[in-house]
Coordinates of C-alpha atoms in Angstrom, one line a residue:
Chain A
M1434 CA 88.1 113.1 93.0
L1435 CA 91.8 113.6 92.4
E1436 CA 93.1 117.2 92.1
V1437 CA 96.8 117.8 91.6
K1438 CA 97.9 121.4 91.8
D1439 CA 101.3 122.8 90.9
L1440 CA 103.1 119.6 91.9
Q1441 CA 106.8 119.9 92.0
A1442 CA 109.2 117.0 92.7
W1443 CA 113.0 116.4 92.9
Y1444 CA 114.9 113.3 92.0
G1445 CA 118.4 113.6 93.4
P1446 CA 119.7 116.9 92.0
G1447 CA 117.1 116.9 89.2
H1448 CA 113.9 119.0 89.3
A1449 CA 111.7 116.3 87.8
L1450 CA 108.3 117.9 88.1
Q1451 CA 108.1 121.7 87.7
G1452 CA 104.4 122.4 88.2
V1453 CA 102.0 119.6 87.3
S1454 CA 98.3 120.3 87.6
L1455 CA 95.7 117.7 86.6
E1456 CA 92.3 116.4 87.6
V1457 CA 90.6 113.0 87.6
R1458 CA 86.8 113.0 88.1
P1459 CA 84.8 110.0 89.2
R1460 CA 84.2 107.3 86.6
E1461 CA 86.7 108.8 84.3
I1462 CA 89.8 107.4 82.5
V1463 CA 92.4 110.1 82.2
A1464 CA 95.6 109.5 80.1
L1465 CA 98.9 111.1 80.9
I1466 CA 101.1 111.0 77.8
G1467 CA 104.5 112.4 76.8
R1468 CA 108.0 111.4 75.8
N1469 CA 110.3 109.2 77.8
G1470 CA 111.7 111.2 80.7
A1471 CA 108.9 113.9 80.5
G1472 CA 107.8 113.1 84.1
K1473 CA 104.9 110.7 83.7
T1474 CA 106.2 108.0 86.1
T1475 CA 107.4 110.6 88.6
T1476 CA 103.9 112.2 88.6
L1477 CA 102.3 108.8 89.5
K1478 CA 105.0 108.1 92.1
T1479 CA 104.7 111.5 93.7
I1480 CA 100.9 111.1 93.9
M1481 CA 101.4 107.7 95.6
G1482 CA 104.0 109.2 98.1
L1483 CA 107.1 107.4 96.8
I1484 CA 109.1 110.6 96.0
P1485 CA 110.2 112.2 99.3
R1486 CA 111.1 115.6 98.0
C1487 CA 108.0 117.3 96.6
Q1488 CA 105.7 120.3 97.1
G1489 CA 102.4 121.6 95.8
S1490 CA 99.0 119.9 96.5
V1491 CA 97.4 116.5 95.8
L1492 CA 93.8 116.4 96.9
F1493 CA 92.0 113.1 96.9
E1494 CA 88.3 113.4 97.7
E1495 CA 89.1 116.8 99.3
R1496 CA 91.9 115.4 101.5
E1497 CA 95.5 116.5 101.2
L1498 CA 97.8 113.6 100.4
L1499 CA 101.2 115.3 100.5
G1500 CA 102.8 114.4 103.9
L1501 CA 100.8 111.2 104.3
P1502 CA 102.9 107.9 104.0
T1503 CA 102.1 105.7 101.1
H1504 CA 100.2 103.1 103.0
R1505 CA 97.8 105.7 104.3
R1506 CA 97.1 106.9 100.7
F1507 CA 96.3 103.3 99.8
A1508 CA 93.9 103.1 102.7
L1509 CA 92.0 106.1 101.3
G1510 CA 91.3 104.2 98.1
L1511 CA 94.2 105.0 95.9
A1512 CA 96.0 102.1 94.0
Y1513 CA 99.1 102.1 91.9
V1514 CA 100.3 99.5 89.4
P1515 CA 104.0 100.4 88.8
E1516 CA 106.0 100.0 85.7
Q1517 CA 107.5 96.5 85.0
R1518 CA 104.5 95.0 87.0
R1519 CA 106.7 94.2 90.0
I1520 CA 105.4 90.7 90.6
V1521 CA 107.2 89.4 93.7
P1522 CA 109.5 86.5 92.7
G1523 CA 109.4 83.4 94.8
L1524 CA 105.7 83.8 95.6
S1525 CA 102.8 82.0 93.9
V1526 CA 100.1 83.8 92.0
R1527 CA 97.8 83.3 95.0
D1528 CA 100.3 84.8 97.4
N1529 CA 100.9 87.8 95.1
L1530 CA 97.1 88.3 95.2
R1531 CA 97.0 87.9 99.0
L1532 CA 99.6 90.8 99.2
G1533 CA 96.9 93.1 97.8
M1534 CA 94.4 92.1 100.5
L1535 CA 96.6 92.3 103.6
A1536 CA 96.1 96.0 104.3
D1537 CA 92.4 96.0 103.5
T1538 CA 90.6 95.2 106.7
R1539 CA 87.0 95.6 105.3
G1540 CA 87.5 92.9 102.7
G1541 CA 85.9 89.8 104.2
H1542 CA 86.9 86.2 103.7
E1543 CA 90.2 85.7 101.8
A1544 CA 89.2 82.6 99.7
A1545 CA 85.9 84.3 98.6
R1546 CA 87.8 87.4 97.5
I1547 CA 90.3 85.4 95.5
D1548 CA 87.4 83.6 93.8
R1549 CA 85.7 86.9 93.0
I1550 CA 88.9 88.4 91.5
A1551 CA 89.6 85.2 89.7
E1552 CA 86.2 85.5 88.0
V1553 CA 87.4 88.8 86.5
F1554 CA 90.7 87.2 85.4
P1555 CA 90.0 83.7 84.2
R1556 CA 93.6 83.4 83.0
L1557 CA 94.8 83.7 86.6
K1558 CA 92.2 81.4 88.0
E1559 CA 93.8 78.3 86.4
R1560 CA 97.2 79.4 87.6
L1561 CA 96.7 80.3 91.3
A1562 CA 99.2 77.8 92.6
Q1563 CA 101.8 78.5 90.0
E1564 CA 104.9 80.5 90.8
A1565 CA 104.0 84.0 89.6
V1566 CA 107.2 84.7 87.6
T1567 CA 106.4 81.8 85.3
L1568 CA 103.4 83.6 83.9
S1569 CA 103.7 85.4 80.5
G1570 CA 104.2 89.1 80.5
G1571 CA 100.6 89.8 79.8
E1572 CA 99.4 87.4 82.6
Q1573 CA 101.8 89.1 85.0
Q1574 CA 100.3 92.4 84.1
M1575 CA 96.9 91.1 84.8
L1576 CA 98.1 89.7 88.1
A1577 CA 99.6 93.2 89.0
I1578 CA 96.3 94.8 88.2
A1579 CA 94.3 92.2 90.1
R1580 CA 96.6 92.6 93.1
A1581 CA 96.0 96.4 93.0
I1582 CA 92.2 96.3 92.6
V1583 CA 91.3 93.3 94.8
S1584 CA 90.9 95.9 97.6
Q1585 CA 88.4 97.8 95.5
P1586 CA 90.2 101.2 95.3
K1587 CA 88.4 104.3 94.1
L1588 CA 91.2 105.4 91.8
V1589 CA 93.7 103.2 90.0
M1590 CA 96.9 104.6 88.6
L1591 CA 98.7 102.5 86.0
D1592 CA 102.1 102.9 84.6
E1593 CA 102.7 101.5 81.0
P1594 CA 100.3 98.6 81.3
S1595 CA 100.8 97.6 77.6
E1596 CA 104.6 97.5 77.8
G1597 CA 106.1 94.3 76.4
I1598 CA 102.7 92.5 76.1
M1599 CA 101.2 90.5 73.3
P1600 CA 98.6 92.6 71.4
V1601 CA 95.7 90.1 72.1
L1602 CA 96.3 90.5 75.9
V1603 CA 96.7 94.3 75.6
D1604 CA 93.2 94.4 74.1
E1605 CA 91.9 92.2 76.9
I1606 CA 93.5 94.5 79.5
F1607 CA 92.1 97.7 77.9
E1608 CA 88.6 96.2 77.7
L1609 CA 89.0 95.6 81.5
F1610 CA 89.7 99.3 82.0
K1611 CA 86.3 100.1 80.4
K1612 CA 84.6 97.6 82.6
M1613 CA 86.3 99.2 85.7
R1614 CA 85.0 102.6 84.6
R1615 CA 81.5 101.1 84.2
D1616 CA 81.8 99.7 87.7
G1617 CA 82.6 103.1 89.1
Q1618 CA 86.3 103.2 89.3
A1619 CA 88.4 106.1 88.0
I1620 CA 91.7 105.5 86.2
L1621 CA 94.8 107.6 85.7
L1622 CA 96.7 106.0 82.8
V1623 CA 100.3 106.5 81.8
E1624 CA 101.0 105.0 78.4
Q1625 CA 103.7 105.0 75.8
N1626 CA 101.3 103.8 73.2
V1627 CA 99.5 107.1 72.6
E1628 CA 96.8 105.9 70.2
L1629 CA 95.9 103.0 72.5
A1630 CA 95.6 105.3 75.5
L1631 CA 93.6 108.0 73.7
E1632 CA 91.1 105.4 72.4
V1633 CA 90.1 104.3 75.8
A1634 CA 90.5 107.6 77.7
D1635 CA 88.0 110.3 78.2
R1636 CA 90.5 113.1 78.6
A1637 CA 94.2 113.4 78.3
Y1638 CA 97.1 115.6 79.6
I1639 CA 100.3 116.0 77.7
I1640 CA 103.4 116.4 79.9
D1641 CA 106.8 117.7 78.7
Q1642 CA 109.9 118.5 80.7
G1643 CA 108.0 118.2 84.0
R1644 CA 105.2 120.5 83.0
I1645 CA 101.6 119.9 81.7
V1646 CA 101.7 121.5 78.3
H1647 CA 98.4 120.5 76.9
H1648 CA 95.0 119.2 78.0
A1649 CA 92.0 118.2 75.9
A1650 CA 89.3 115.6 75.3
A1651 CA 90.9 112.3 74.2
A1652 CA 88.9 112.2 71.0
E1653 CA 90.1 115.7 70.1
L1654 CA 93.8 114.8 70.7
L1655 CA 93.4 111.6 68.8
A1656 CA 92.6 113.7 65.7
D1657 CA 95.3 116.3 66.3
E1658 CA 98.4 115.0 64.4
A1659 CA 100.4 118.2 65.0
I1660 CA 100.3 118.0 68.8
K1661 CA 100.9 114.3 68.9
E1662 CA 103.9 114.8 66.6
R1663 CA 105.3 117.6 68.7
Y1664 CA 105.1 116.0 72.2
C1665 CA 104.8 112.3 71.8
A1666 CA 107.0 111.3 68.9
V1667 CA 109.7 109.1 70.3
Chain B
M548 CA 144.8 63.9 121.8
A549 CA 142.0 61.7 123.0
A550 CA 141.3 58.4 121.2
L551 CA 138.3 58.9 119.0
T552 CA 136.1 56.1 120.2
P553 CA 132.5 55.7 118.9
E554 CA 131.2 56.8 122.3
L555 CA 133.3 60.0 122.2
L556 CA 132.3 60.6 118.6
A557 CA 128.6 60.4 119.4
L558 CA 129.0 62.7 122.4
Q559 CA 131.0 65.2 120.4
L560 CA 128.3 65.1 117.7
L561 CA 125.7 66.1 120.3
V562 CA 128.0 68.8 121.7
G563 CA 128.5 70.1 118.2
L564 CA 124.7 70.0 117.5
A565 CA 124.0 71.9 120.7
L566 CA 126.6 74.6 119.9
G567 CA 125.3 74.6 116.3
A568 CA 121.8 75.1 117.6
I569 CA 122.9 78.3 119.4
Y570 CA 124.5 79.5 116.1
V571 CA 121.3 78.7 114.2
L572 CA 119.2 80.9 116.5
L573 CA 121.7 83.8 116.3
A574 CA 122.2 83.5 112.6
F575 CA 118.4 83.2 112.0
G576 CA 117.9 86.6 113.6
L577 CA 120.9 88.2 111.9
S578 CA 119.7 86.8 108.5
L579 CA 116.1 87.9 109.1
I580 CA 117.2 91.5 110.0
F581 CA 119.6 91.7 107.2
G582 CA 117.3 90.2 104.6
M583 CA 114.4 92.6 105.5
L584 CA 116.1 95.8 106.7
T585 CA 119.6 95.4 105.0
V586 CA 121.0 96.2 108.5
V587 CA 124.2 94.4 109.5
N588 CA 123.4 94.1 113.2
F589 CA 126.5 94.3 115.2
A590 CA 124.5 94.6 118.4
H591 CA 123.2 91.0 118.0
G592 CA 125.8 89.5 120.2
A593 CA 125.1 92.1 122.9
F594 CA 121.4 91.2 122.7
Y595 CA 122.2 87.5 123.1
M596 CA 124.3 88.4 126.2
L597 CA 121.5 90.7 127.6
G598 CA 119.1 87.8 127.1
A599 CA 121.3 85.6 129.3
Y600 CA 121.6 88.3 131.9
V601 CA 117.9 88.9 132.0
A602 CA 117.6 85.1 132.6
F603 CA 120.3 85.4 135.3
A604 CA 118.3 88.1 137.0
V605 CA 115.0 86.3 136.8
A606 CA 116.6 83.0 138.0
G607 CA 118.1 84.9 141.0
L608 CA 114.6 86.2 141.9
T609 CA 112.5 83.1 141.2
G610 CA 114.8 80.2 140.6
N611 CA 112.6 79.1 137.7
F612 CA 114.4 78.4 134.4
W613 CA 111.2 78.2 132.4
L614 CA 110.2 81.7 133.5
C615 CA 113.7 82.9 132.4
L616 CA 113.1 81.3 129.0
A617 CA 109.8 83.1 128.7
C618 CA 110.9 86.5 130.1
A619 CA 114.1 87.1 128.3
P620 CA 112.7 87.1 124.7
V621 CA 109.9 89.4 125.8
V622 CA 112.2 91.9 127.5
L623 CA 114.7 91.9 124.6
G624 CA 111.9 92.0 122.0
L625 CA 110.8 95.3 123.6
I626 CA 114.4 96.6 123.7
G627 CA 114.9 95.6 120.0
Y628 CA 111.6 97.4 119.1
G629 CA 112.9 100.5 120.8
V630 CA 116.3 100.3 119.3
E631 CA 114.9 100.0 115.8
R632 CA 112.4 102.8 116.4
F633 CA 114.7 105.4 117.9
L634 CA 118.2 104.5 116.8
V635 CA 118.3 102.5 113.6
S636 CA 115.3 103.8 111.7
P637 CA 116.5 107.4 111.4
L638 CA 119.5 106.0 109.5
Y639 CA 117.5 104.3 106.6
G640 CA 118.4 105.6 103.2
R641 CA 121.9 106.6 104.1
G642 CA 123.8 103.5 103.2
I643 CA 124.6 100.2 104.9
D644 CA 127.5 101.5 106.9
Y645 CA 125.5 103.9 109.1
P646 CA 123.3 101.3 111.0
L647 CA 126.4 99.0 111.1
L648 CA 128.5 101.6 112.9
L649 CA 125.5 102.5 115.2
T650 CA 124.9 98.9 116.3
F651 CA 128.6 98.4 116.7
G652 CA 128.8 101.3 119.1
L653 CA 125.6 100.2 120.8
S654 CA 127.1 96.8 121.5
Y655 CA 130.0 98.4 123.4
V656 CA 127.5 100.5 125.4
L657 CA 125.4 97.5 126.3
V658 CA 128.4 95.3 127.3
E659 CA 129.8 98.2 129.5
A660 CA 126.4 98.8 131.1
V661 CA 126.2 95.1 132.1
R662 CA 129.7 95.3 133.5
I663 CA 128.7 98.3 135.6
I664 CA 125.4 96.7 136.8
F665 CA 126.5 93.0 137.3
G666 CA 130.3 93.4 137.6
K667 CA 133.1 92.3 135.3
Q668 CA 133.3 88.8 136.5
G669 CA 131.0 86.1 135.1
Y670 CA 128.6 83.9 136.9
P671 CA 127.8 80.2 136.6
F672 CA 124.2 79.4 135.6
D673 CA 122.7 76.2 136.7
S674 CA 120.8 74.1 134.2
P675 CA 117.2 73.4 135.5
A676 CA 117.0 70.4 137.8
A677 CA 114.7 68.6 135.5
L678 CA 117.3 68.6 132.8
A679 CA 120.4 67.9 134.9
G680 CA 122.3 64.6 134.4
S681 CA 122.5 62.3 131.5
V682 CA 120.3 60.0 129.6
E683 CA 121.3 56.6 128.2
I684 CA 120.6 56.1 124.5
L685 CA 121.9 52.8 122.9
G686 CA 124.4 52.3 125.6
N687 CA 125.9 55.8 125.4
Y688 CA 125.3 58.5 128.0
F689 CA 124.3 62.0 126.7
P690 CA 123.9 65.1 128.8
L691 CA 120.2 65.8 129.0
Y692 CA 120.5 69.6 128.8
R693 CA 122.3 69.5 125.5
L694 CA 119.6 67.3 124.1
F695 CA 117.1 69.8 125.3
V696 CA 119.0 72.7 123.6
V697 CA 118.8 70.8 120.3
A698 CA 115.1 69.9 120.7
A699 CA 114.2 73.5 121.9
T700 CA 116.0 75.0 118.9
G701 CA 114.3 72.5 116.6
T702 CA 110.9 73.6 118.0
I703 CA 111.7 77.3 117.7
V704 CA 112.9 76.9 114.1
L705 CA 109.8 74.9 113.2
A706 CA 107.5 77.5 114.8
L707 CA 109.3 80.3 112.9
W708 CA 109.1 78.3 109.6
L709 CA 105.4 77.8 110.1
F710 CA 105.0 81.5 111.0
V711 CA 106.9 82.6 107.8
E712 CA 105.2 80.2 105.5
W713 CA 101.6 80.2 106.7
T714 CA 100.7 83.6 108.3
N715 CA 100.0 86.9 106.7
F716 CA 102.9 88.5 108.5
G717 CA 105.1 85.7 107.2
L718 CA 103.9 86.5 103.7
I719 CA 104.9 90.2 104.3
I720 CA 108.3 89.0 105.4
R721 CA 108.8 86.8 102.3
A722 CA 107.7 89.6 100.0
G723 CA 109.4 92.4 101.9
A724 CA 112.8 90.8 101.6
R725 CA 112.4 91.0 97.8
D726 CA 110.6 94.3 97.2
P727 CA 109.6 96.5 100.1
E728 CA 108.3 99.3 97.9
I729 CA 105.6 97.1 96.4
L730 CA 104.4 96.4 100.0
R731 CA 104.1 100.2 100.6
V732 CA 102.1 100.6 97.4
L733 CA 99.8 97.8 98.6
G734 CA 99.0 99.6 101.8
I735 CA 101.4 98.0 104.2
D736 CA 103.1 100.1 106.9
V737 CA 106.6 98.8 106.1
G738 CA 108.2 100.9 108.9
R739 CA 106.1 99.0 111.4
V740 CA 106.9 95.6 109.8
W741 CA 110.6 96.4 110.1
R742 CA 110.3 97.3 113.8
L743 CA 108.5 94.0 114.5
V744 CA 111.1 92.0 112.5
F745 CA 113.9 93.7 114.4
A746 CA 112.1 92.9 117.7
L747 CA 111.6 89.3 116.6
G748 CA 115.3 88.8 115.7
T749 CA 116.3 90.3 119.0
A750 CA 113.9 88.1 120.9
I751 CA 115.3 85.0 119.2
A752 CA 118.9 86.1 120.1
A753 CA 117.7 86.4 123.7
M754 CA 116.4 82.8 123.6
A755 CA 119.7 81.7 122.3
G756 CA 121.4 83.5 125.2
V757 CA 119.1 81.8 127.8
L758 CA 119.7 78.4 126.2
A759 CA 123.5 79.0 126.1
A760 CA 123.8 80.2 129.7
P761 CA 123.8 76.8 131.5
L762 CA 126.4 75.6 128.9
Q763 CA 129.0 78.3 129.5
G764 CA 127.7 80.6 132.3
V765 CA 127.1 84.3 131.8
T766 CA 129.8 86.9 131.2
P767 CA 129.5 90.4 129.7
E768 CA 131.7 89.3 126.8
M769 CA 129.8 86.1 126.0
G770 CA 128.3 87.7 122.9
D771 CA 131.5 89.0 121.4
S772 CA 132.9 85.8 119.8
M773 CA 129.4 84.4 119.3
L774 CA 128.6 87.4 117.1
I775 CA 131.6 87.0 114.9
E776 CA 131.0 83.2 114.5
S777 CA 127.3 83.8 113.8
F778 CA 128.2 86.2 111.1
V779 CA 130.4 83.5 109.6
V780 CA 127.4 81.2 109.8
T781 CA 125.2 83.7 107.9
V782 CA 127.9 84.2 105.3
V783 CA 128.3 80.4 104.9
G784 CA 124.5 79.9 104.7
G785 CA 124.0 82.9 102.5
M786 CA 123.1 86.4 103.8
G787 CA 119.3 86.7 104.1
S788 CA 118.6 83.0 103.7
L789 CA 116.8 81.4 106.6
G790 CA 117.2 77.8 105.5
G791 CA 120.9 78.6 104.9
A792 CA 121.2 79.8 108.5
V793 CA 119.9 76.5 109.9
L794 CA 122.1 74.3 107.7
A795 CA 125.3 76.4 108.2
G796 CA 124.7 76.8 111.9
L797 CA 124.6 73.1 112.5
L798 CA 127.5 72.5 110.1
V799 CA 129.7 75.1 111.9
G800 CA 128.8 73.7 115.3
L801 CA 129.7 70.1 114.2
V802 CA 133.0 71.2 112.6
V803 CA 134.1 73.1 115.7
S804 CA 133.2 70.3 118.1
L805 CA 134.8 67.5 116.0
T806 CA 137.9 69.6 115.3
S807 CA 138.3 70.2 119.1
V808 CA 138.6 66.4 119.7
V809 CA 141.3 65.9 117.1
A810 CA 143.1 69.2 117.4
P811 CA 141.7 71.5 120.1
E812 CA 143.9 74.4 119.1
L813 CA 142.5 74.4 115.6
A814 CA 138.8 74.4 116.7
K815 CA 138.1 78.1 116.3
L816 CA 140.3 78.3 113.2
S817 CA 138.3 75.6 111.6
I818 CA 135.2 77.9 111.4
Y819 CA 137.1 80.3 109.2
A820 CA 138.7 77.5 107.1
L821 CA 135.1 76.3 106.4
M822 CA 134.0 79.8 105.5
A823 CA 136.9 80.2 103.1
A824 CA 136.2 76.9 101.5
V825 CA 132.5 77.6 101.0
L826 CA 133.1 81.1 99.7
L827 CA 135.7 79.8 97.2
I828 CA 133.1 77.5 95.7
R829 CA 130.0 79.6 96.2
P830 CA 130.8 83.3 96.8
Q831 CA 127.1 84.0 97.7
G832 CA 127.0 81.2 100.4
L833 CA 125.2 77.9 100.3
F834 CA 121.7 79.4 99.8
G835 CA 122.4 83.0 99.1
R836 CA 121.2 85.0 96.2
A837 CA 124.1 86.7 94.3
G838 CA 124.4 90.5 94.5
L839 CA 122.2 91.1 97.6
L840 CA 124.5 94.0 98.7
G841 CA 124.9 95.4 95.2

């Protein structure tokens, strides 16, 4: 459903992506792993249309995304949960959730949709009226995910969802990814915690210095200590 | 120096509130545009003046003040939309000084255009017949039109507050001032939002111009000093803060009007003294967040 071919991107003077090709199929969790600065975040941002200088091809359900503004890519069914969660300060949990529903015209009644998403995230349900920045890191991550998937996108891209979160909540979040896959959503996952990512993923790509250097089934990579040592050791 | 009797004090308070109301409306638009678009809009005074001139033209044709009050914001809202779309938006991403210089130049063009079309001299502008004269409250007489200006501004501010707090577009405004990129990611056409916000700010400036016209007449330069003073108001209130704009606008209006009773020559100076005092104690303004320009 997502086919990235020879994607190049520039950040200021830096040539951040120098030919990234990868694929995400329906109902699949794909991990993108690599060192800090390898180009993981830039890959997601370029797919979402947040990096102005880029070339190559990004096909989403056979449609070319490059050249489309970010909000049009969202409308096609692509969602993105950025690093650091980006919860909007000054807004309640409910208003942060509402932000995820504004652009989605098919959605139906707002209160019903909030109820539905709150069923999936019981921790948020009790805290809807609370100011969102008072949530714990893990709860904020859940809110960021809820905000991105309340519009029922076809593909969700997540950047470092386990960063700075208590282990018990990390498990809860990664269980959710499996449920999303069962429900028919595809996931492209960028994760610093390689073991964690490979345990949940079907396939994985390794990126280094702006290029995809390796690609294999997740289970295979999980067993391959040499590759992990070479490209993912911090 | 006039003796400061209770009657005079009450009257000056109203004069100050009415002046402050005009500042509130101008600062509200400036603050909204700055908070969302990070554009320091130097054409805001010219939009205020254009609003008054649209009202002047409509009044000449129809003689109906209420029609003026309805037409000016619509016309200026459309002009603001066009200005953002074709002049300001190409400059995004190039630093805060580009749109500042553009709007600065635009204000000269607009003032000169009005001089060419309507002439350099100003015109008086009659307050509507229904609001002429005075009304007696507790033994004091107050000019009815100034009371109307305060009440109209209160209504506009209340409507804007409800709009910002309770509508979806208001939610976008509240979030967009903090993190426009996350709005994009969530599927919102931020460019369109910014055009509408610029148009809204311009329409509010036009309403301020119409309300001010009966108080001071219309002249091509009427926006010049109002712009600078409204910037002072936004700085005192805190750049980007809407509540700050309201409080600071009324405060500045009152300070000017009360100073002008005691020492008329110091009236305009008092605005800057107030700004200096506030900035010494709170560099980010009364309600501002620190480091907005950083």
